[in-house]
PDB file of C-alpha atoms in Angstrom:
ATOM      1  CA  UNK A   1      67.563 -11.587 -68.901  1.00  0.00           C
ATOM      2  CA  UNK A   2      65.327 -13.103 -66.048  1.00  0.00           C
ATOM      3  CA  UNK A   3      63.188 -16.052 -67.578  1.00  0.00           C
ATOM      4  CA  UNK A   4      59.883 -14.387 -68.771  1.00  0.00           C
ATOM      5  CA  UNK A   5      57.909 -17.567 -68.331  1.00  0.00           C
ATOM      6  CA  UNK A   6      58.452 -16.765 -64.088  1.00  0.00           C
ATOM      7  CA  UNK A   7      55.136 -17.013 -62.693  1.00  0.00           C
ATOM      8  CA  UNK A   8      53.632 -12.810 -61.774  1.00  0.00           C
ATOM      9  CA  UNK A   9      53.039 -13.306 -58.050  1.00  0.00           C
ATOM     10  CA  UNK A  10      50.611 -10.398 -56.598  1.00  0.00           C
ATOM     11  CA  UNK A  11      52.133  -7.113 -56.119  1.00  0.00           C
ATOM     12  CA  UNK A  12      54.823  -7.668 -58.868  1.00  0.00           C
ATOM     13  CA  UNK A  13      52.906  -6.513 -62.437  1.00  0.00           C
ATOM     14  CA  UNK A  14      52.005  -2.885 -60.934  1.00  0.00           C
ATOM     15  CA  UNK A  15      54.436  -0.926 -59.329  1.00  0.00           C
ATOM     16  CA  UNK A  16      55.192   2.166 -58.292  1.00  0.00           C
ATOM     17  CA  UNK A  17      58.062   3.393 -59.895  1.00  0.00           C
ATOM     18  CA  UNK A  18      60.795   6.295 -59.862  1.00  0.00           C
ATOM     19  CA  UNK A  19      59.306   9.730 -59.714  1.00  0.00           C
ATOM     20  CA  UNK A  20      55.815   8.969 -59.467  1.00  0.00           C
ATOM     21  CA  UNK A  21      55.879   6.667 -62.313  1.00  0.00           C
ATOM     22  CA  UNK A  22      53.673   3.758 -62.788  1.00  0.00           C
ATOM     23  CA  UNK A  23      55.216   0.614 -64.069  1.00  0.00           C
ATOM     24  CA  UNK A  24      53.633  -2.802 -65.218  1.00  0.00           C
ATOM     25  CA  UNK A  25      56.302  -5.562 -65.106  1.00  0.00           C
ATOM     26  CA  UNK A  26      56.343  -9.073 -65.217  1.00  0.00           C
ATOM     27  CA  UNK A  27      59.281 -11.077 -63.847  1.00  0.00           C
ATOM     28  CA  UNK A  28      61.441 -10.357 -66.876  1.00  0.00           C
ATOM     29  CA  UNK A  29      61.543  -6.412 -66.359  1.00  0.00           C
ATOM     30  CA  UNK A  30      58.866  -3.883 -67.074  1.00  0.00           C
ATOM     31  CA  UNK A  31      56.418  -3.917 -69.747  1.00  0.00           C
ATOM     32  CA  UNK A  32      54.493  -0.210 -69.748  1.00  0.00           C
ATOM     33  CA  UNK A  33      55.671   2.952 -68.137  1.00  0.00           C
ATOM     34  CA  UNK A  34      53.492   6.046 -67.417  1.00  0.00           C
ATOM     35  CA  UNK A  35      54.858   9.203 -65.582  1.00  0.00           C
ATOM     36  CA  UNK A  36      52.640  11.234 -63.068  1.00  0.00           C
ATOM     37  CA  UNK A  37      50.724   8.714 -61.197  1.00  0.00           C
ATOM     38  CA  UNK A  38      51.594   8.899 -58.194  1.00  0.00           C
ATOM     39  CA  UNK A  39      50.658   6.785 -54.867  1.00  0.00           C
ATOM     40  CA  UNK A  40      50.876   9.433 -52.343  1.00  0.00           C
ATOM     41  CA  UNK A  41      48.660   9.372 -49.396  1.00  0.00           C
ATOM     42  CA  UNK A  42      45.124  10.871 -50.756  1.00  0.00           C
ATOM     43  CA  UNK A  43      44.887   8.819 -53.717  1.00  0.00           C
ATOM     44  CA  UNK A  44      45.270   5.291 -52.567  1.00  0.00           C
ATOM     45  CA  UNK A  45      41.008   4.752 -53.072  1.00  0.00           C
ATOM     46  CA  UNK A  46      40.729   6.981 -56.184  1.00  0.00           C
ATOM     47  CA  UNK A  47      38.945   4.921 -58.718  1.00  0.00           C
ATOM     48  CA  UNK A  48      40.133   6.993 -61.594  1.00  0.00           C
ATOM     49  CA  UNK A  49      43.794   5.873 -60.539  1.00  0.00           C
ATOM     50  CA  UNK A  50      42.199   1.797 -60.785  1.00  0.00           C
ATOM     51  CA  UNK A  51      40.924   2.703 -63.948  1.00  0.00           C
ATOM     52  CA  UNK A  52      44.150   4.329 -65.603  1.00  0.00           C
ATOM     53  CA  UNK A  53      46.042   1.357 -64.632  1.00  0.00           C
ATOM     54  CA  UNK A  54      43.355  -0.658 -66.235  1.00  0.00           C
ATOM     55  CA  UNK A  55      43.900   1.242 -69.526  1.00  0.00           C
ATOM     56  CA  UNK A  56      47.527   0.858 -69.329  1.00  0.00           C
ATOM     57  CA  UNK A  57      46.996  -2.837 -69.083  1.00  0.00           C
ATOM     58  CA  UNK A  58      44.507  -2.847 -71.452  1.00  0.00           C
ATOM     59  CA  UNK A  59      46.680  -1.003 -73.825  1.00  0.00           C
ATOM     60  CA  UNK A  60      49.682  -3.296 -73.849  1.00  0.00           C
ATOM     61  CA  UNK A  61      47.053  -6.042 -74.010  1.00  0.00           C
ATOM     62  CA  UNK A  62      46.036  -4.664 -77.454  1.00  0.00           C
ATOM     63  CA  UNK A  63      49.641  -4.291 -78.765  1.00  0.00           C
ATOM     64  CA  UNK A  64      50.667  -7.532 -77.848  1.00  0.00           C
ATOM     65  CA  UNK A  65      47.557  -9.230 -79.995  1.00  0.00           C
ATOM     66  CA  UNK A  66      47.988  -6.777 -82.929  1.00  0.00           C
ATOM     67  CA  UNK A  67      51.463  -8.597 -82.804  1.00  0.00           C
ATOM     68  CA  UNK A  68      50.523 -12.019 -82.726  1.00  0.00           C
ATOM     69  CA  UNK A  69      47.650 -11.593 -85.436  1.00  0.00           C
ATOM     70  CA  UNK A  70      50.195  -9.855 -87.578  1.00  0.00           C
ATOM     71  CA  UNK A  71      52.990 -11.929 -87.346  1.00  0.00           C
ATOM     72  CA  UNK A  72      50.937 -15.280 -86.579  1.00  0.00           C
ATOM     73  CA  UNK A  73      52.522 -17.332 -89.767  1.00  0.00           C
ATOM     74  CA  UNK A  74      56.367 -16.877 -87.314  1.00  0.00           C
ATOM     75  CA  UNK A  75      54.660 -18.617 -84.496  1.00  0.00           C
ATOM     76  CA  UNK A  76      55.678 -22.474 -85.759  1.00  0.00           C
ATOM     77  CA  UNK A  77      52.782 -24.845 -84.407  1.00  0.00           C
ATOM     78  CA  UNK A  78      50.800 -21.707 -82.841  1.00  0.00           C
ATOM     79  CA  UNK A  79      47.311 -22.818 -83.756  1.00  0.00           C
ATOM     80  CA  UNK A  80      43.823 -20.761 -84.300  1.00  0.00           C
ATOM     81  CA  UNK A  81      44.221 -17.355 -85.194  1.00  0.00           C
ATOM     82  CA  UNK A  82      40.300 -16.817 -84.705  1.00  0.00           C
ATOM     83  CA  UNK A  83      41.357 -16.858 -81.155  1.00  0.00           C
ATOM     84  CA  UNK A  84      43.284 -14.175 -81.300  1.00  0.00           C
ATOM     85  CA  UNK A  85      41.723 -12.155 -83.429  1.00  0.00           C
ATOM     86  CA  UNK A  86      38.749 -12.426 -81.318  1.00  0.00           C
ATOM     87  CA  UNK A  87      40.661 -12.055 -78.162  1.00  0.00           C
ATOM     88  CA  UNK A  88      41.821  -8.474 -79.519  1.00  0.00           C
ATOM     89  CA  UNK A  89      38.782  -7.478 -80.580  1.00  0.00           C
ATOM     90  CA  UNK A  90      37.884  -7.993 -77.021  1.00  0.00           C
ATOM     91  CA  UNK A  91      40.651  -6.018 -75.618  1.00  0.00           C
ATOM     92  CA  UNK A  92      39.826  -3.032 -78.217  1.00  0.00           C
ATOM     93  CA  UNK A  93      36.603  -3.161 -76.624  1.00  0.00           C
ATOM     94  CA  UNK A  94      37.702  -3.030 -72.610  1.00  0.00           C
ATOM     95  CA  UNK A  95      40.219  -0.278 -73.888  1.00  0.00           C
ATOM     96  CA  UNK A  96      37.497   1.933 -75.085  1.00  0.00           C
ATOM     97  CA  UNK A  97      34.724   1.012 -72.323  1.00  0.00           C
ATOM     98  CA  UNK A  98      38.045   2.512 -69.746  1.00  0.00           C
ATOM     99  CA  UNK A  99      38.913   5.539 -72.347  1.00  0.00           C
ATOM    100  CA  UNK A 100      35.015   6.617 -72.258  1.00  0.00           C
ATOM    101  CA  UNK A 101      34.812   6.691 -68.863  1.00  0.00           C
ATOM    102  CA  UNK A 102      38.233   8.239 -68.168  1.00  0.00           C
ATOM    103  CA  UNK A 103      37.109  10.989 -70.338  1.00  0.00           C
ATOM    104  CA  UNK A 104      40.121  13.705 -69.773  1.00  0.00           C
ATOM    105  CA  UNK A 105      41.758  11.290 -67.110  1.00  0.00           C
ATOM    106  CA  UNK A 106      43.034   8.981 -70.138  1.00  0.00           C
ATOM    107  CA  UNK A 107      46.761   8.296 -69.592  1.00  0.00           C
ATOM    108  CA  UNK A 108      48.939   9.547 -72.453  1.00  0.00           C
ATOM    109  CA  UNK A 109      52.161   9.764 -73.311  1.00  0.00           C
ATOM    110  CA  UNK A 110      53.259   5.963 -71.692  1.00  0.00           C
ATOM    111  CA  UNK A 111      55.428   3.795 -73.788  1.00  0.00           C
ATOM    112  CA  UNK A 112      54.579   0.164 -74.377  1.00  0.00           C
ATOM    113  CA  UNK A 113      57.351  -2.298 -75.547  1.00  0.00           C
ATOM    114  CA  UNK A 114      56.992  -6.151 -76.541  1.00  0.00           C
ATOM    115  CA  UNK A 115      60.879  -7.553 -75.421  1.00  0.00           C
ATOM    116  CA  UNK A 116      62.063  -9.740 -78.343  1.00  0.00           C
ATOM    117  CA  UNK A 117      62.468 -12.584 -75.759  1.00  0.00           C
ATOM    118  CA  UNK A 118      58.680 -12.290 -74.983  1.00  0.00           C
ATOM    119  CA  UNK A 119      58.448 -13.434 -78.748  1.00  0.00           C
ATOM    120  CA  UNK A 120      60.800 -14.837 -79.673  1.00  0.00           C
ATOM    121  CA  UNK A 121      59.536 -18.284 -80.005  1.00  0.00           C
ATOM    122  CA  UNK A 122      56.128 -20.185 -79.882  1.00  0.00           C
ATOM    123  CA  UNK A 123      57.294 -21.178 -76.482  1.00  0.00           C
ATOM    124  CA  UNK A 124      58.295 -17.714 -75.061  1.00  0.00           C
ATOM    125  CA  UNK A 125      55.091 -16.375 -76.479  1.00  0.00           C
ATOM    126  CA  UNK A 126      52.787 -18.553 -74.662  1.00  0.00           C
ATOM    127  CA  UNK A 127      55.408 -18.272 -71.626  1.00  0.00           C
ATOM    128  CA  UNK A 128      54.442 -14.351 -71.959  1.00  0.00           C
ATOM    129  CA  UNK A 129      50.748 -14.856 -72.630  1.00  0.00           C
ATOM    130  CA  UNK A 130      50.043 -17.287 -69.570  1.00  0.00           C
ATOM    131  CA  UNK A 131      51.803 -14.769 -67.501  1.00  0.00           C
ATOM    132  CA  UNK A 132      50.203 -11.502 -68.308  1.00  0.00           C
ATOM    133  CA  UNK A 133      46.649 -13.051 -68.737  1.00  0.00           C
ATOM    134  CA  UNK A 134      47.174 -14.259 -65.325  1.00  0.00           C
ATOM    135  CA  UNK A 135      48.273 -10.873 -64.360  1.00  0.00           C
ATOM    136  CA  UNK A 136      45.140  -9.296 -65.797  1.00  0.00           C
ATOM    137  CA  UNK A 137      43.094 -11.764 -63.809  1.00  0.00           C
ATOM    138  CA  UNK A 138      44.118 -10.878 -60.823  1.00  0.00           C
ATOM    139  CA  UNK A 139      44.387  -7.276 -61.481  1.00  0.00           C
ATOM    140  CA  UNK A 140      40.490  -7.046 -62.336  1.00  0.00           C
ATOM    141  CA  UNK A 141      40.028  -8.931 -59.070  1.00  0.00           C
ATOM    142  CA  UNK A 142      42.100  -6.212 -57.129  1.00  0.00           C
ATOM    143  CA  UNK A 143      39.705  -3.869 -58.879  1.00  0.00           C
ATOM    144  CA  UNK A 144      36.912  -5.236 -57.630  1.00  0.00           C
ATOM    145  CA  UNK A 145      38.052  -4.836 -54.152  1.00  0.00           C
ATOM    146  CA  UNK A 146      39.350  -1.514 -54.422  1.00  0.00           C
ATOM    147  CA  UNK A 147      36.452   0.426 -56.969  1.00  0.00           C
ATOM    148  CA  UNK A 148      33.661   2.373 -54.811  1.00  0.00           C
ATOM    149  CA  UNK A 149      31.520   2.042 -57.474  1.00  0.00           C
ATOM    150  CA  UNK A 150      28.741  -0.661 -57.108  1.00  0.00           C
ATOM    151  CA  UNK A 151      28.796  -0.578 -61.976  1.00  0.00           C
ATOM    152  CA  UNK A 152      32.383  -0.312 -62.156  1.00  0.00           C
ATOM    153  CA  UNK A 153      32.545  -3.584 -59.491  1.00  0.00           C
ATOM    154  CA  UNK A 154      30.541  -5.294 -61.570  1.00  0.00           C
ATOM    155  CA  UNK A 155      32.433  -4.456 -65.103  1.00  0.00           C
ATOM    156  CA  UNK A 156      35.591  -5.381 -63.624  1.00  0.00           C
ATOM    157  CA  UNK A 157      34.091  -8.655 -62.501  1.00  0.00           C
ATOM    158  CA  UNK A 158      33.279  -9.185 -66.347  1.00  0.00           C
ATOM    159  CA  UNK A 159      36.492  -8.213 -67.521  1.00  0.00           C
ATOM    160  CA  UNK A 160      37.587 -10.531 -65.429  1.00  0.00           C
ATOM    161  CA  UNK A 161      35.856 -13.470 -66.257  1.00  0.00           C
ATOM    162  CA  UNK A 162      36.871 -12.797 -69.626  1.00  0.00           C
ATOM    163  CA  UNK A 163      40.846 -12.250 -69.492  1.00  0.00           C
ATOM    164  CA  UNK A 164      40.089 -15.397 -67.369  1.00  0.00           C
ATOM    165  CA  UNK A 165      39.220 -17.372 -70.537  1.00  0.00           C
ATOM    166  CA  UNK A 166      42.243 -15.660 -72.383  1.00  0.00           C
ATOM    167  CA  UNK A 167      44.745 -17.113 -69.588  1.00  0.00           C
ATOM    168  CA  UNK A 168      43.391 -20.788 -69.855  1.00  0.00           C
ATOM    169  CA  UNK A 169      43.710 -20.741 -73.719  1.00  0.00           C
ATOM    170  CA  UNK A 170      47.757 -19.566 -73.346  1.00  0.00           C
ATOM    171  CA  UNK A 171      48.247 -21.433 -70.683  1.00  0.00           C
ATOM    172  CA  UNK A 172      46.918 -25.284 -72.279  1.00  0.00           C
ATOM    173  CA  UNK A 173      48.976 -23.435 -75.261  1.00  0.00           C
ATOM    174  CA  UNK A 174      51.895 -23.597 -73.105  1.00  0.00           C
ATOM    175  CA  UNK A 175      51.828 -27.321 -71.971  1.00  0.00           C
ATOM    176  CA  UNK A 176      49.381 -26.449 -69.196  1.00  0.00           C
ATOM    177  CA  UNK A 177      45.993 -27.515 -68.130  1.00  0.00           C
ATOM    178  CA  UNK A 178      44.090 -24.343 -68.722  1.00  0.00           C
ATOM    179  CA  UNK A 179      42.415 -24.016 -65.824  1.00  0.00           C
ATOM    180  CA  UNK A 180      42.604 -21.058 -63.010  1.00  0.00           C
ATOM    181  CA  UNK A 181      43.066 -21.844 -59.157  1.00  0.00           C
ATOM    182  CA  UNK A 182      39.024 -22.479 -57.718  1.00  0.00           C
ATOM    183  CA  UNK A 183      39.688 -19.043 -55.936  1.00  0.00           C
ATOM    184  CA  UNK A 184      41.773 -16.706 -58.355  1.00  0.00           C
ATOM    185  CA  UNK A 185      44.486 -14.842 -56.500  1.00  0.00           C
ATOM    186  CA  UNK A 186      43.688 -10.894 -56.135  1.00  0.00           C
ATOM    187  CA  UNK A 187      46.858  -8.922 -56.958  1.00  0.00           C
ATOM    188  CA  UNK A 188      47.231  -5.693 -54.024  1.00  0.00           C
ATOM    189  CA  UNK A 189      46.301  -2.594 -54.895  1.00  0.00           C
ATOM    190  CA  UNK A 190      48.291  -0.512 -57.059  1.00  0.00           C
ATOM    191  CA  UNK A 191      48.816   2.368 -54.548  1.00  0.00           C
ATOM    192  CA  UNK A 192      50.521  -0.433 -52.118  1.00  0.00           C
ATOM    193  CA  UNK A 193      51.978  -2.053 -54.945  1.00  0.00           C
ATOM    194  CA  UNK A 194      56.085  -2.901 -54.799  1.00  0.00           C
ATOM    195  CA  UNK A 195      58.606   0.022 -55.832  1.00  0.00           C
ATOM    196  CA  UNK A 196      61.241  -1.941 -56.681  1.00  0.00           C
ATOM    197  CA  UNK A 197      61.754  -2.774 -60.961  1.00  0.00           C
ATOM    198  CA  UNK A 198      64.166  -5.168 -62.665  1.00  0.00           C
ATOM    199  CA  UNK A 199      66.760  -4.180 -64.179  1.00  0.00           C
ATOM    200  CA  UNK A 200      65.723  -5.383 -67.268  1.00  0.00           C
ATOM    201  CA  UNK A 201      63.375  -2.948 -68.328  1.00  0.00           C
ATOM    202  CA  UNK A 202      61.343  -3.111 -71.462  1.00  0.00           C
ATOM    203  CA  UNK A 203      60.835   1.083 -70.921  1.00  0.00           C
ATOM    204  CA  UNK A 204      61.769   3.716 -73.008  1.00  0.00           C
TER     205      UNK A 204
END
């Protein structure tokens, strides 16, 4: 399988898929699948598209901390949990800020999937981490570029500032130096977004 720890350039964590499927994938394969979104000419500025992928994200964001916290004692030299429990708590709460104002537009029916590679060391963990936080970061900025709404601008600004903090903690985990580029890369928008996916898929 691809190396998971590959750096997530822009356009490569959301794509459109087969079938007007959505798809977030890191370099390793895909990570979340959701059928029936689908980037056709018409759609490309909707802001309830932005926000489902923002709940998908969110989603898998959740599930991968439930993990960790869970199984934190298998993580050899993985060191405070109040991190991540916070950290989830924080994703629970961007989850349900995008489900309340989703309303009926709340994706369903997507699968999530954690790859045992992604996990299956302290190392490959904080591989995953750095490159999904940074992921997030850039997705949020994308947001902000793409939402017509002056409040929802502004929340995805927060969000994130905050995934922002998540990234620097895996990534001095990881060997690094924790800090983001001065001018955070801003990922294209999902409707422009690559169609191609690994073969390595992490979809069912």
């Amino acid at each position: 399988m691809t190396e998971v720890s590959t750096a997530v350039s822009r356009a490569q964590f959301i794509r459109n898929g087969a079938k007007g499927s959505l798809v977030l994938a890191t370099a390793g394969g895909a990570l979340a699948s959701m059928d029936g979104i689908a980037f056709a000419k018409g759609v490309t500025k909707s802001d309830v598209t932005t926000l489902q992928v923002a709940y998908i994200a969110e989603s898998l964001a959740v599930k991968i901390y439930t993990a960790i916290v869970d199984n934190f004692h298998s993580f050899k030299g993985l060191q405070n949990k109040d991190y991540f429990v916070a950290a989830l708590k924080n994703e629970k709460a961007h989850k349900t800020f995008l489900a309340e104002h989703l309303g009926s537009s709340t994706p369903k029916g997507f699968h999530l999937h954690i790859p045992s590679a992604a996990v299956a060391s302290t190392k490959a963990l904080t591989n995953t981490g750095t490159a999904l936080e940074l992921a997030f970061v850039e997705t949020y900025l994308g947001a902000v570029q793409t939402l017509s709404s002056t409040a929802l601008k502004v929340v995805a600004a927060k969000i994130a500032a905050d995934e922002a903090s998540h990234y620097s903690f895996f990534n001095a985990a990881n060997g690094g130096h924790g800090v983001l580029p001065a001018f955070p890369g801003q990922i294209i928008p999902a409707t422009k977004a690559a169609a191609v996916l690994t073969k390595d898929g992490f979809i069912s």
